[in-house]
Every structure is written in structure tokens, then in C-alpha cells.
GROMACS .gro file of C-alpha atoms in nm:
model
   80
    1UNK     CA    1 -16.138   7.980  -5.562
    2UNK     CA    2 -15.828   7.718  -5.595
    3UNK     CA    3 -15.853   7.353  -5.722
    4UNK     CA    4 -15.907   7.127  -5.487
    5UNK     CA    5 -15.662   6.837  -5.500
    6UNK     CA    6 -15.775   6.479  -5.524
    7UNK     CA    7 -15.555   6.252  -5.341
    8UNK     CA    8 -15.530   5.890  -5.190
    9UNK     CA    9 -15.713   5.889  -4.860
   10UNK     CA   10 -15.541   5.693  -4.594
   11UNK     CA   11 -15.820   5.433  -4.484
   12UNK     CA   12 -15.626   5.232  -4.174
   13UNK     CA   13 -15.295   5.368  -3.991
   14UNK     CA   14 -15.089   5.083  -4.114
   15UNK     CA   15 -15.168   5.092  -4.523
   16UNK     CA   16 -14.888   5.278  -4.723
   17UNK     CA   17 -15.024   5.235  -5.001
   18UNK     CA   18 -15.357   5.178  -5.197
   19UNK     CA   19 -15.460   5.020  -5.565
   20UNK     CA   20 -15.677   5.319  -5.781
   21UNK     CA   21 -15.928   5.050  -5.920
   22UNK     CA   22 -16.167   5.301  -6.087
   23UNK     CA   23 -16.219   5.603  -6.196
   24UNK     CA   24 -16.644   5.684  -6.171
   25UNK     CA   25 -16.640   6.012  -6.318
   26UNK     CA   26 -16.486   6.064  -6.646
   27UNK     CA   27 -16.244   6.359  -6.734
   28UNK     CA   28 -16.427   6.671  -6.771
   29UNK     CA   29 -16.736   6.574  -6.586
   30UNK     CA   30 -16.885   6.793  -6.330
   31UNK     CA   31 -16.926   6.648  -5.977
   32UNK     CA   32 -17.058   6.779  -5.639
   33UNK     CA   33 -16.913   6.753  -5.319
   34UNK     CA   34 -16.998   6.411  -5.189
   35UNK     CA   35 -17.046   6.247  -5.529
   36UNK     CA   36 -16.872   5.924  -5.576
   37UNK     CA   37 -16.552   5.963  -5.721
   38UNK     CA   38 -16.293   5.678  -5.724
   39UNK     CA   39 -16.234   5.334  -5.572
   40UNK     CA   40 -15.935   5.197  -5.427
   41UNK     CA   41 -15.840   4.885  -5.313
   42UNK     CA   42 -15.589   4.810  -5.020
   43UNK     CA   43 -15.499   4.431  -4.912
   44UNK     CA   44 -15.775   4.455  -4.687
   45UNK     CA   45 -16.053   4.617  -4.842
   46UNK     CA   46 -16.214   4.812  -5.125
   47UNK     CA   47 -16.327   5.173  -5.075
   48UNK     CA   48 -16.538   5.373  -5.280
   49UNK     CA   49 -16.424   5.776  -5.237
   50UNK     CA   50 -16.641   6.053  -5.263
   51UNK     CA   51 -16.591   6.443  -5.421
   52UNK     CA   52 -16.439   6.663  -5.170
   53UNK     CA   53 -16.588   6.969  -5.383
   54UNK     CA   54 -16.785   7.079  -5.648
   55UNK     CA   55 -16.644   7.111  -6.034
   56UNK     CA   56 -16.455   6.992  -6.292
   57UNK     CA   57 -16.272   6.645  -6.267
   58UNK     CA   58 -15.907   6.662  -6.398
   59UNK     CA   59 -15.729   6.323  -6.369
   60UNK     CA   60 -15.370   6.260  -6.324
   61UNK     CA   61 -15.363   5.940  -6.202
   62UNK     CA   62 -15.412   5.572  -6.394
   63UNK     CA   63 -15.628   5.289  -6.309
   64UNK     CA   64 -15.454   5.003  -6.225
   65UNK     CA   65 -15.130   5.188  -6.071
   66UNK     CA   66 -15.047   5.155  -5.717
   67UNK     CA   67 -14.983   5.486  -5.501
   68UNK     CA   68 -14.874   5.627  -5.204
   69UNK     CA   69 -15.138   5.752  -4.968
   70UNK     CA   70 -15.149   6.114  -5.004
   71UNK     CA   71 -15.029   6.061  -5.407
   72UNK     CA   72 -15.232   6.316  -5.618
   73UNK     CA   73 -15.408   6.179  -5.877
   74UNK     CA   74 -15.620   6.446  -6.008
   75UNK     CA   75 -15.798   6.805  -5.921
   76UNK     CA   76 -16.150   6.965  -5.894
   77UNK     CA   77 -16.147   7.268  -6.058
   78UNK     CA   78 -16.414   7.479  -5.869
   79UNK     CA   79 -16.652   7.630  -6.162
   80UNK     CA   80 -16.946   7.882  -6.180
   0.00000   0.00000   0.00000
């Protein structure tokens, strides 16, 4: 099975761009789909994201950093 990507979600039509605030699963941790994740901030509000599969947490991104919607900022490495 591949990775899945993790990426900035698009919350509103009109934000660009979105704040990674915090990371809630360190690197190497195991999640499953529908776990919290991240949280982002936009000028208008603060969203917490959740897993999109199960696995292994890699993280590319930085807390902090302003991205892109759509940016990649890490993978879930699907495991047995």
C-alpha cells in the first residue's frame, strides 16, 4: 500500500494559506485514521485535522511556518 500524504486542507474557498500551529503526534508514532493529527490556524479560525489513514507519522513540515494549502508537510506510512 502507498503513503498517504499529509497536506494542508483548504478550510474556506478564499484562504491561500494556513499557519501549522501543532504537531499532536510526534514523529514515529502510530495513528489511525481519524486520530487527531495537526492544527492550523488561518486569520479566521483554528482547526484541529484529523489522520486520513492508519500508520506511521513522518513529518516534513515545521511548526510555526506558514504554507500553501495543499503544501505537504508529512506522510503516513501504511504499516502491518
Amino acid at each position: 500500500m502507498a503513503d498517504f500524504t499529509i497536506r494542508i486542507p483548504r478550510v474556506s474557498v478564499a484562504i491561500s494559506e494556513a499557519e501549522l500551529l501543532e504537531l499532536l503526534v510526534e514523529e514515529g508514532a502510530r495513528v489511525e485514521e481519524g486520530d487527531p493529527l495537526f492544527v492550523i490556524a488561518t486569520d479566521k479560525v483554528e482547526s484541529e485535522v484529523q489522520a486520513g489513514a492508519s500508520g506511521t507519522v513522518h513529518w516534513s513540515g515545521a511548526v510555526e511556518t506558514v504554507y500553501e494549502i495543499g503544501a505537504e508537510i508529512g506522510t503516513i506510512s501504511a504499516s502491518n
